[in-house]
């Protein structure tokens, strides 16, 4: 709500003392026996002081957003303190208005609580507040008179401050404001007054002040927000007079979504001790976003610091930040993400005055979070601009304005093959811009949906580095195919150009020409020509498949590529499933490659063994050939077939061979060798009858049953 009307109503109960005594020195600093005198402020004085503090915080934090209009009423007159004009929205006008109003005039009846017409000043003040709420402010008038603009919603709040006796008085006020708003809207609709606007919603906040321990006691209790009608809601507060100032600051925080920050550890020199210093705390009020902005930066603030006297305040939300003394006198300009106006909570305290004067002199104040480690974390900066104090939020990590780290210095070392220029083109091709509805080619699809679909296609196959792509590495050789396929519409001429590119690559592969791939990346360095062409055709298939649904020509180009790759030897070799070959059919390779291949085959053979076979193998039993490729072959055929993994003359330099040799040495030294192995040259003949009975057929399941 941008409009707030405050009505402070005086009645016969306002002359009572608030109960909080103050002492005054009658000697006025002169030597003598002047002594001191105790006195107490009246309820009216407490109400005026609280209203002035409410206005001060609102004017400090919202000079152009929220407007406050104040009126004072007694049994004789209803006088406005200020108006909606911009020049009246400042503290000087409010103070001078209360000075002109003076002390309220009334004729106290014999029974102040139930005297005749004791609510007349209150109802008169509410009537003025409703009329004031219906008047247009300068901002509302500018919007209303603008052609083609709808009139803004007229919503506001009426803060009614008075001293009431019973809850029946509150009911009368709520009943009266409902009828006043209804009649005011009807009058505006009937007269069509351009200077007034119908009230859409009005929130009545009744603040009753009383004296603690009075007789009879006040029966007005706090009540939550209640909807009185479709246009009026009401909430009631009842505060003791001596707590009225603190409660109005809490209402400020509730009405305008404010929070506070306590600046602790402020060094100040003590006048009495002559040069010694002490630390003081100052509470500053600001928008709640000042704390939320730091939380967005993934930085946790310290726990809220709530003092004992404010423990009952439900709207107290305070964060404690520590004064940080800079190492040098000159402070550099701090990077900040946002800035918020601040207003002190207790403007009359000496630490507050010293802090405000220090900041207004042009010296910024660094504020740090409570330390959880050895490092200092600066989260806010207090500084002044054009006579106003602002709280700047400083990002605790790298600033958004700092120079970003070089993309070539990636994680794990220098990476120099990022597709930086291609990424810039990708961003430019997917920029968003407003488009009128009449220019939308597909009415059933929103422009944002088409943009998201295009971005999804462009990034479905988009390698980050040049080492992961061949198509974008050979962009000059493939022009204009990578750019044409991304378009929504492809012409016949562009289709023929793309086919020429594919035929050119086909002819180069058939002529056994090497692809001009730069070897700076390192991944494609030393790769065979056939592997390069295979990677190129595979990546081109993936690229054209993504955009094959754009148009009929896109689909035709994709099918043309599939027809070409089906005839190429590199792709035919890739699509064939290589059969499992025995060791006798393997081609001759280099000694290093042969050792590596034998090591992998021996590891695979060991993994296929059962637990019993593994235990026999670990004990050095070479009697059975475990892990053969043909497990279902006959015993007679196993003897004639060559071994899958022949034992080389020299031991294979692999982890498995080293470990197996060590196990065999341990096994041979721990027991006596088997007599059969010693007689027949380390091998015993088993199942000798199978040599003569080669035609023996194993029994079937029926025979065994």
XYZ file of C-alpha atoms in Angstrom:
705
model
C 0.000 0.000 0.000
C 1.516 3.290 -1.133
C -0.798 5.619 0.850
C -0.996 5.825 4.639
C -3.204 8.234 6.562
C -2.411 8.691 10.271
C -5.089 10.155 12.516
C -4.193 11.010 16.096
C -7.355 11.727 18.052
C -7.392 13.447 21.445
C -10.135 13.040 24.010
C -10.574 13.627 27.695
C -8.408 10.580 28.506
C -5.375 11.986 26.688
C -4.435 14.337 29.514
C -3.548 11.466 31.842
C 0.160 10.841 32.580
C 1.726 7.831 30.853
C 3.280 6.486 34.082
C 6.929 6.768 33.001
C 8.658 9.375 35.171
C 11.505 11.566 33.987
C 13.797 13.787 36.067
C 14.770 17.324 35.200
C 17.708 19.243 36.677
C 16.431 22.590 37.903
C 19.905 24.023 38.565
C 20.560 24.345 34.789
C 24.268 23.592 35.281
C 24.803 26.328 37.868
C 26.141 25.771 41.325
C 23.437 25.931 43.917
C 20.669 23.921 45.421
C 18.333 23.864 42.454
C 17.669 20.139 42.837
C 15.752 17.882 40.443
C 12.075 17.467 39.704
C 10.275 14.394 38.387
C 7.520 14.651 35.815
C 5.685 12.367 33.413
C 4.603 12.780 29.809
C 0.932 12.667 28.954
C -0.676 10.087 26.689
C -1.061 12.729 23.993
C 2.695 13.482 24.039
C 3.528 9.786 23.744
C 1.194 9.418 20.762
C 2.677 12.447 18.984
C 6.248 11.190 19.511
C 5.391 7.746 18.162
C 3.696 9.205 15.066
C 6.704 11.434 14.375
C 9.048 8.395 14.526
C 6.755 6.471 12.147
C 6.855 9.340 9.657
C 10.621 9.784 10.004
C 11.383 6.168 9.060
C 8.907 6.224 6.169
C 10.310 9.487 4.778
C 13.925 8.296 5.140
C 13.443 4.964 3.389
C 10.705 5.778 0.842
C 11.026 9.369 -0.314
C 9.334 8.639 -3.677
C 7.348 5.433 -3.140
C 5.175 5.542 -0.020
C 3.408 8.711 1.076
C 2.128 9.516 4.565
C -0.527 12.061 5.412
C -1.096 13.037 9.083
C -4.087 14.704 10.738
C -4.761 15.678 14.373
C -8.245 16.044 15.837
C -9.709 17.089 19.175
C -13.180 18.052 20.386
C -12.894 21.493 18.782
C -11.211 21.056 15.389
C -9.761 18.575 12.874
C -6.576 19.964 11.416
C -4.357 18.363 8.711
C -0.675 18.260 9.586
C 0.574 17.730 5.987
C -0.853 16.783 2.568
C -0.106 14.488 -0.400
C 2.022 17.126 -2.118
C 5.684 16.223 -2.600
C 6.923 19.272 -0.730
C 4.869 18.238 2.324
C 6.411 14.744 2.506
C 9.239 15.684 4.888
C 9.804 15.922 8.611
C 9.953 19.700 8.796
C 6.365 19.981 7.605
C 5.147 17.390 10.129
C 6.891 19.090 13.057
C 5.621 22.530 12.094
C 2.110 21.112 11.650
C 2.034 19.706 15.178
C 3.417 22.994 16.455
C 0.548 24.905 14.840
C -1.996 22.447 16.195
C -0.712 22.934 19.751
C -2.126 21.181 22.762
C -5.600 19.678 22.160
C -8.677 21.487 23.443
C -11.584 19.596 24.995
C -14.129 19.896 27.741
C -13.817 16.837 29.931
C -17.191 15.478 31.061
C -17.918 14.260 34.548
C -17.592 10.650 33.434
C -14.832 10.683 30.820
C -15.291 7.069 29.863
C -18.990 7.268 29.060
C -19.674 10.949 28.653
C -21.966 12.126 25.862
C -20.268 12.255 22.473
C -16.871 11.012 23.658
C -16.356 9.267 20.275
C -17.282 12.310 18.189
C -13.643 13.457 17.673
C -12.658 9.899 16.698
C -15.424 9.555 14.097
C -14.623 13.040 12.778
C -10.988 12.047 12.319
C -11.949 8.832 10.504
C -14.211 10.816 8.176
C -11.299 13.074 7.258
C -9.007 10.041 6.747
C -11.459 8.421 4.295
C -11.761 11.647 2.277
C -7.991 12.045 2.277
C -7.555 8.458 1.103
C -9.884 9.095 -1.831
C -7.847 12.080 -3.035
C -5.335 11.522 -5.824
C -1.637 11.779 -5.156
C 0.725 13.239 -7.747
C 1.685 9.763 -8.974
C -1.926 8.599 -9.227
C -2.941 11.771 -11.045
C -0.167 11.306 -13.626
C -1.266 7.725 -14.304
C -4.973 8.614 -14.431
C -4.533 11.457 -16.915
C -2.289 9.391 -19.206
C -4.278 8.375 -22.320
C -4.754 4.668 -22.804
C -3.902 3.808 -19.192
C -6.340 2.243 -16.772
C -6.820 4.058 -13.458
C -4.667 2.522 -10.711
C -6.098 0.611 -7.795
C -6.663 2.983 -4.895
C -5.563 1.068 -1.801
C -4.411 2.547 1.457
C -4.073 2.228 5.192
C -5.602 4.330 7.975
C -3.575 4.298 11.191
C -5.865 5.517 13.965
C -4.136 6.397 17.274
C -6.156 7.306 20.331
C -6.980 6.391 23.928
C -10.109 4.278 24.152
C -11.738 2.698 27.144
C -13.748 -0.362 26.137
C -13.942 -2.760 23.225
C -17.356 -1.305 22.378
C -15.594 1.861 21.220
C -13.540 -0.213 18.767
C -16.698 -1.818 17.372
C -18.249 1.608 16.859
C -15.176 2.791 14.957
C -15.179 -0.307 12.712
C -18.881 0.081 12.008
C -18.427 3.750 11.221
C -15.563 3.361 8.742
C -17.457 0.721 6.738
C -20.348 3.118 6.180
C -17.957 6.019 5.476
C -16.076 4.143 2.729
C -19.333 2.980 1.151
C -20.820 6.470 1.099
C -17.570 8.043 -0.177
C -17.377 5.623 -3.120
C -21.023 6.271 -3.950
C -20.459 10.037 -3.897
C -17.388 9.722 -6.171
C -19.316 7.569 -8.637
C -22.233 9.987 -8.685
C -20.283 13.244 -9.072
C -17.499 11.843 -11.324
C -14.955 14.012 -9.524
C -11.612 13.827 -11.432
C -9.668 14.788 -8.288
C -10.901 11.748 -6.383
C -10.653 8.011 -6.934
C -12.868 5.264 -5.551
C -11.327 3.300 -2.686
C -10.737 -0.329 -3.646
C -9.496 -1.431 -0.248
C -8.855 0.258 3.083
C -7.081 -1.310 6.049
C -7.949 0.206 9.419
C -5.213 -0.153 12.050
C -6.505 0.861 15.487
C -3.759 1.582 18.023
C -5.084 2.068 21.524
C -2.744 3.378 24.209
C -3.410 2.942 27.917
C -1.731 3.260 31.283
C -0.588 -0.016 32.859
C -2.281 -0.669 36.175
C -5.088 1.821 35.633
C -8.450 1.361 37.314
C -10.684 0.109 35.854
C -8.315 -1.877 33.601
C -8.498 -1.558 29.833
C -10.373 -4.479 28.248
C -9.219 -3.814 24.659
C -7.083 -6.700 23.448
C -5.068 -7.248 20.306
C -7.077 -8.769 17.474
C -5.777 -10.172 14.176
C -6.640 -8.897 10.741
C -10.414 -9.145 10.218
C -12.320 -8.555 6.990
C -15.182 -6.169 7.820
C -16.464 -5.913 4.243
C -15.269 -6.418 0.692
C -13.505 -3.054 0.865
C -12.508 -2.665 4.536
C -10.369 -4.786 6.883
C -9.380 -4.050 10.463
C -6.651 -4.962 12.963
C -6.447 -3.772 16.585
C -3.404 -3.210 18.824
C -3.366 -2.142 22.459
C -0.035 -0.918 23.851
C 1.052 0.687 27.119
C 2.007 4.317 26.636
C 5.653 3.858 27.645
C 6.103 1.140 24.981
C 4.370 3.090 22.226
C 7.578 4.314 20.554
C 9.107 0.831 20.174
C 5.806 -0.630 19.009
C 5.437 1.968 16.270
C 8.900 1.062 14.955
C 7.718 -2.544 14.822
C 4.644 -1.418 12.882
C 6.985 0.296 10.423
C 8.761 -3.001 9.819
C 5.478 -4.865 9.430
C 3.822 -2.372 7.087
C 6.825 -1.739 4.801
C 8.638 -5.119 5.005
C 11.667 -3.826 6.876
C 14.456 -5.463 8.845
C 17.285 -4.109 10.920
C 21.039 -4.509 11.146
C 22.960 -3.929 14.368
C 26.411 -2.458 13.769
C 28.447 -3.682 16.713
C 31.968 -2.927 17.853
C 31.891 0.797 16.953
C 34.970 2.401 18.545
C 34.173 5.658 20.349
C 36.252 7.795 22.685
C 34.874 8.366 26.132
C 34.916 11.936 27.329
C 34.945 11.063 31.037
C 37.912 8.696 30.962
C 40.098 10.998 28.914
C 41.256 9.163 25.823
C 39.979 5.635 26.496
C 37.560 4.050 24.073
C 34.619 1.686 24.287
C 32.555 -0.249 21.752
C 28.914 0.605 21.100
C 26.063 -0.791 18.998
C 23.758 1.054 16.606
C 20.612 -0.408 15.041
C 19.835 0.580 11.440
C 16.490 -0.098 9.711
C 16.298 -0.902 5.999
C 14.441 -3.040 3.481
C 14.432 -6.788 4.038
C 16.075 -7.336 0.632
C 19.375 -6.097 2.062
C 19.739 -9.415 3.918
C 18.178 -11.502 1.180
C 20.680 -10.251 -1.369
C 23.563 -11.754 0.595
C 21.717 -15.072 0.874
C 21.411 -15.143 -2.911
C 25.202 -14.994 -3.088
C 25.386 -18.355 -1.248
C 26.679 -16.746 1.917
C 25.147 -17.562 5.284
C 24.704 -14.720 7.717
C 25.175 -15.145 11.392
C 22.237 -16.031 13.632
C 19.800 -13.195 14.340
C 20.736 -11.269 17.448
C 17.581 -10.551 19.493
C 17.958 -8.724 22.755
C 15.977 -9.634 25.844
C 13.816 -6.552 25.783
C 12.749 -7.319 22.203
C 12.184 -11.036 22.716
C 8.413 -10.508 22.775
C 8.427 -8.513 19.556
C 7.232 -10.827 16.752
C 8.441 -8.430 14.053
C 12.002 -8.174 15.344
C 14.416 -9.607 12.777
C 17.934 -8.346 13.326
C 21.292 -9.361 11.924
C 24.487 -8.359 13.694
C 27.443 -7.111 11.623
C 30.762 -5.988 13.044
C 32.546 -2.727 12.397
C 35.677 -3.423 10.361
C 38.526 -0.960 10.677
C 40.338 -0.586 7.316
C 44.087 -1.065 7.175
C 44.637 2.154 5.213
C 43.004 5.525 5.410
C 41.984 5.562 1.731
C 39.337 3.014 0.764
C 38.906 1.856 -2.793
C 35.452 1.770 -4.321
C 33.799 -1.483 -3.305
C 31.884 -3.517 -5.843
C 28.263 -3.941 -4.749
C 25.205 -5.757 -6.015
C 22.537 -3.479 -4.527
C 22.066 -0.449 -2.290
C 19.317 0.346 0.221
C 18.490 3.426 2.228
C 18.881 3.122 5.993
C 17.353 4.928 8.935
C 18.558 4.682 12.563
C 16.239 3.115 15.078
C 17.151 5.449 17.942
C 18.000 8.756 16.351
C 18.674 10.562 19.654
C 21.347 8.230 21.087
C 24.942 9.424 21.157
C 26.437 6.399 19.303
C 23.871 6.855 16.530
C 24.697 10.535 16.137
C 28.426 9.800 15.985
C 27.971 7.061 13.377
C 25.681 9.193 11.204
C 28.047 12.163 11.317
C 31.001 9.899 10.501
C 29.288 8.465 7.407
C 27.900 11.818 6.248
C 31.432 13.246 6.340
C 32.253 11.033 3.352
C 33.948 8.114 5.107
C 32.553 4.663 4.265
C 32.221 1.989 6.919
C 32.996 -1.669 6.153
C 30.812 -4.241 7.888
C 31.900 -7.849 8.274
C 30.015 -10.968 9.221
C 30.683 -12.818 12.472
C 33.865 -14.758 11.894
C 33.682 -18.529 11.578
C 37.312 -18.822 10.531
C 40.515 -16.831 10.233
C 39.405 -14.900 7.141
C 37.425 -11.676 7.225
C 34.201 -11.585 5.148
C 33.038 -8.080 4.211
C 29.326 -8.250 3.345
C 28.074 -4.631 3.556
C 29.365 -1.076 3.260
C 27.791 2.035 4.791
C 28.272 5.180 2.752
C 26.448 8.409 1.925
C 25.148 9.796 -1.367
C 23.640 13.295 -1.693
C 23.022 13.562 2.040
C 21.370 10.125 2.414
C 22.957 7.018 3.940
C 22.893 3.765 1.973
C 23.724 0.195 2.894
C 25.592 -1.444 0.007
C 25.617 -5.232 -0.333
C 29.062 -6.538 -1.274
C 29.370 -10.010 -2.834
C 31.568 -12.152 -0.571
C 33.011 -14.140 -3.482
C 34.315 -12.940 -6.848
C 32.673 -9.705 -7.920
C 30.403 -9.616 -10.936
C 32.448 -6.716 -12.292
C 35.807 -8.459 -12.001
C 37.574 -9.715 -15.077
C 36.536 -13.369 -15.525
C 39.244 -16.030 -15.504
C 40.703 -16.969 -18.839
C 38.746 -19.773 -20.457
C 42.005 -21.224 -21.745
C 43.074 -21.924 -18.162
C 40.619 -24.693 -17.487
C 40.431 -27.281 -14.752
C 43.392 -29.644 -14.809
C 45.763 -27.447 -16.820
C 45.689 -25.241 -19.891
C 42.920 -25.974 -22.365
C 43.315 -24.007 -25.573
C 40.815 -25.658 -27.918
C 37.505 -24.349 -26.568
C 35.100 -23.329 -29.332
C 34.848 -19.757 -28.083
C 33.980 -18.112 -31.409
C 31.413 -20.810 -32.194
C 29.828 -20.279 -28.792
C 29.507 -16.551 -29.502
C 27.738 -17.356 -32.760
C 25.446 -19.773 -30.921
C 24.448 -17.027 -28.468
C 23.814 -14.547 -31.284
C 21.684 -17.016 -33.227
C 19.488 -17.709 -30.197
C 18.889 -14.171 -28.957
C 15.329 -13.314 -27.919
C 13.493 -10.245 -29.161
C 9.873 -9.060 -28.833
C 7.726 -10.026 -31.789
C 4.185 -8.804 -32.522
C 1.442 -11.424 -32.785
C 0.678 -10.604 -36.427
C 4.217 -11.612 -37.462
C 4.028 -15.055 -35.893
C 4.135 -17.539 -38.754
C 2.666 -20.403 -36.707
C -0.227 -19.044 -34.602
C -0.625 -22.287 -32.639
C 2.956 -22.130 -31.344
C 4.129 -19.295 -29.144
C 7.407 -17.608 -30.130
C 9.034 -18.662 -26.859
C 8.214 -22.290 -27.633
C 9.768 -22.045 -31.076
C 12.866 -20.400 -29.601
C 13.277 -23.152 -27.020
C 12.855 -25.838 -29.694
C 15.528 -24.194 -31.843
C 17.929 -23.912 -28.909
C 17.368 -27.578 -28.054
C 18.227 -28.621 -31.613
C 21.298 -26.388 -31.801
C 22.709 -27.791 -28.573
C 21.772 -31.465 -29.034
C 25.067 -32.027 -30.849
C 27.441 -29.248 -29.862
C 30.945 -30.382 -28.758
C 32.626 -28.001 -26.340
C 36.219 -28.454 -27.550
C 37.684 -29.031 -31.006
C 39.226 -32.314 -29.887
C 35.729 -33.809 -29.664
C 34.665 -32.871 -33.196
C 35.862 -33.225 -36.774
C 32.979 -31.505 -38.555
C 33.603 -28.134 -36.903
C 37.366 -28.576 -37.191
C 36.976 -28.929 -40.983
C 34.474 -26.091 -41.234
C 36.197 -24.653 -44.318
C 36.138 -27.996 -46.097
C 32.443 -28.539 -45.306
C 31.129 -25.080 -46.165
C 28.221 -24.355 -46.384
C 26.746 -27.586 -45.000
C 26.992 -26.882 -41.183
C 25.236 -23.521 -41.570
C 22.606 -24.551 -44.120
C 21.288 -27.542 -42.174
C 20.462 -25.326 -39.163
C 18.008 -23.224 -41.161
C 14.303 -23.910 -41.049
C 13.968 -23.694 -44.842
C 16.461 -25.061 -47.388
C 16.354 -24.160 -51.077
C 17.099 -26.502 -53.965
C 20.368 -24.706 -54.712
C 21.508 -25.078 -51.091
C 20.562 -28.751 -51.190
C 22.774 -29.298 -54.238
C 25.657 -27.448 -52.574
C 25.422 -29.752 -49.543
C 25.370 -32.806 -51.813
C 28.499 -31.543 -53.573
C 30.265 -31.343 -50.193
C 29.306 -34.944 -49.383
C 30.425 -36.175 -52.835
C 33.731 -34.314 -52.438
C 34.423 -36.083 -49.137
C 33.457 -39.385 -50.710
C 35.884 -38.922 -53.589
C 38.690 -37.979 -51.183
C 38.202 -41.151 -49.182
C 38.116 -43.300 -52.309
C 41.370 -41.635 -53.452
C 42.967 -42.392 -50.053
C 43.556 -38.698 -49.304
C 44.317 -37.630 -45.745
C 41.922 -35.246 -44.002
C 43.488 -31.817 -43.240
C 42.934 -32.074 -39.475
C 45.250 -29.882 -37.361
C 47.283 -31.888 -34.872
C 47.418 -29.141 -32.215
C 44.622 -30.680 -30.168
C 46.391 -33.953 -29.470
C 43.423 -36.335 -29.633
C 43.408 -36.776 -33.420
C 47.168 -36.931 -33.523
C 48.386 -40.315 -34.791
C 44.873 -41.567 -35.683
C 44.668 -43.644 -38.832
C 43.070 -42.238 -41.958
C 40.269 -44.794 -41.926
C 39.383 -43.902 -38.306
C 39.289 -40.201 -39.162
C 36.847 -40.738 -42.037
C 34.751 -43.030 -39.872
C 34.484 -40.377 -37.150
C 33.682 -37.723 -39.746
C 30.828 -39.687 -41.338
C 29.402 -40.676 -37.959
C 29.366 -37.078 -36.736
C 27.782 -35.875 -39.974
C 25.046 -38.473 -39.583
C 24.320 -37.260 -36.049
C 24.271 -33.633 -37.176
C 21.925 -34.157 -40.135
C 19.662 -36.438 -38.102
C 19.002 -33.621 -35.618
C 17.709 -31.275 -38.351
C 16.096 -33.894 -40.608
C 12.641 -32.947 -39.324
C 12.920 -29.278 -40.331
C 11.722 -29.771 -43.915
C 11.464 -32.304 -46.736
C 14.802 -31.203 -48.183
C 16.491 -31.734 -44.817
C 15.142 -35.281 -44.724
C 16.247 -35.867 -48.333
C 19.785 -34.673 -47.510
C 19.949 -37.022 -44.516
C 18.823 -39.979 -46.644
C 21.363 -39.040 -49.324
C 24.132 -39.107 -46.707
C 23.007 -42.530 -45.470
C 23.113 -43.838 -49.037
C 26.638 -42.529 -49.530
C 28.006 -43.880 -46.265
C 26.533 -47.314 -46.965
C 28.971 -47.671 -49.904
C 32.087 -46.428 -48.111
C 34.631 -48.997 -46.903
C 35.287 -47.192 -43.623
C 31.627 -47.262 -42.589
C 31.143 -50.841 -43.809
C 33.987 -51.949 -41.543
C 32.470 -50.056 -38.615
C 28.997 -51.585 -39.115
C 30.278 -55.178 -39.328
C 30.417 -57.231 -36.134
C 33.947 -58.623 -35.815
C 33.890 -62.439 -35.212
C 35.864 -64.086 -32.414
C 39.056 -65.394 -33.928
C 41.428 -67.983 -32.592
C 45.037 -67.234 -31.944
C 46.157 -68.982 -35.143
C 44.099 -66.601 -37.322
C 45.270 -63.387 -35.694
C 47.554 -61.291 -37.857
C 51.110 -60.679 -36.913
C 51.583 -57.584 -34.812
C 54.428 -55.795 -33.143
C 55.964 -57.375 -29.998
C 54.603 -54.634 -27.729
C 51.068 -54.950 -29.116
C 51.263 -58.759 -28.873
C 52.253 -58.619 -25.208
C 49.422 -56.218 -24.432
C 46.888 -58.351 -26.277
C 48.073 -61.520 -24.533
C 47.817 -59.831 -21.152
C 44.202 -58.788 -21.782
C 43.267 -62.248 -23.083
C 44.792 -63.915 -20.056
C 42.884 -61.543 -17.768
C 39.601 -62.351 -19.577
C 40.300 -66.070 -19.355
C 40.918 -65.795 -15.626
C 37.652 -63.887 -15.106
C 35.639 -66.657 -16.830
C 36.972 -69.357 -14.495
C 34.896 -70.822 -11.704
C 36.014 -70.587 -8.098
C 37.397 -74.164 -8.218
C 39.325 -73.438 -11.418
C 40.688 -70.198 -9.982
C 41.939 -72.032 -6.888
C 43.628 -74.693 -9.061
C 45.160 -71.988 -11.216
C 46.483 -70.130 -8.200
C 48.145 -73.352 -6.989
C 49.960 -73.697 -10.299
C 47.785 -76.476 -11.818
C 48.225 -76.303 -15.594
C 46.742 -79.757 -16.092
C 43.385 -78.576 -17.460
C 42.832 -75.908 -20.058
C 40.445 -73.550 -18.304
C 38.546 -70.799 -20.032
C 38.621 -72.200 -23.582
C 36.529 -70.508 -26.232
C 34.665 -73.694 -27.233
C 33.277 -75.183 -24.062
C 30.963 -77.735 -25.779
C 33.556 -79.391 -28.002
C 34.316 -83.098 -27.649
C 37.390 -84.264 -25.701
C 38.935 -85.710 -28.825
C 38.528 -82.429 -30.650
C 40.030 -80.424 -27.807
C 43.290 -82.278 -28.104
C 43.712 -81.558 -31.787
C 42.830 -77.854 -31.632
C 45.538 -75.335 -30.966
C 45.631 -73.487 -27.694
C 43.839 -70.189 -27.488
C 46.559 -68.535 -25.408
C 49.966 -70.076 -26.055
C 52.548 -69.602 -23.380
C 55.309 -67.401 -24.744
C 58.944 -68.199 -24.324
C 59.419 -65.189 -22.083
C 57.018 -64.232 -19.286
C 54.355 -61.665 -20.173
C 54.939 -58.376 -18.442
C 51.469 -58.014 -16.922
C 50.091 -57.847 -13.410
C 48.353 -61.220 -13.708
C 51.447 -63.028 -15.000
C 53.647 -61.585 -12.262
C 51.098 -62.497 -9.595
C 50.628 -66.035 -11.049
C 54.376 -66.674 -11.107
C 54.661 -65.617 -7.514
C 51.821 -67.954 -6.491
C 53.409 -70.877 -8.350
C 56.729 -70.324 -6.623
C 55.040 -70.325 -3.230
C 53.068 -73.505 -4.095
C 56.141 -75.422 -5.385
C 58.144 -74.682 -2.271
C 55.379 -75.702 0.140
C 54.828 -79.388 -0.955
C 56.435 -82.291 -2.798
C 55.731 -82.496 -6.515
C 53.160 -85.038 -7.738
C 54.760 -88.293 -8.906
C 52.758 -88.338 -12.149
C 54.160 -85.014 -13.233
C 57.705 -86.071 -12.411
C 57.360 -89.324 -14.493
C 55.806 -87.881 -17.612
C 57.589 -84.634 -17.985
C 55.443 -82.459 -15.710
C 52.194 -83.742 -17.333
C 50.096 -86.854 -16.583
C 47.935 -88.619 -19.133
C 44.310 -88.805 -18.003
C 41.419 -90.652 -19.622
C 43.653 -92.754 -21.910
C 40.688 -94.884 -22.996
C 39.247 -91.932 -24.883
C 41.978 -92.311 -27.551
C 40.636 -95.690 -28.647
C 36.925 -94.916 -28.093
C 36.680 -91.753 -30.158
C 33.179 -92.594 -31.357
C 31.650 -92.856 -27.918
C 28.417 -90.872 -27.731
C 27.587 -89.328 -24.382
C 24.383 -90.756 -22.816
C 21.167 -88.793 -23.196
C 18.875 -87.687 -20.413
C 16.449 -90.551 -21.118
C 19.194 -93.192 -20.808
C 20.301 -91.773 -17.515
C 16.782 -91.791 -16.227
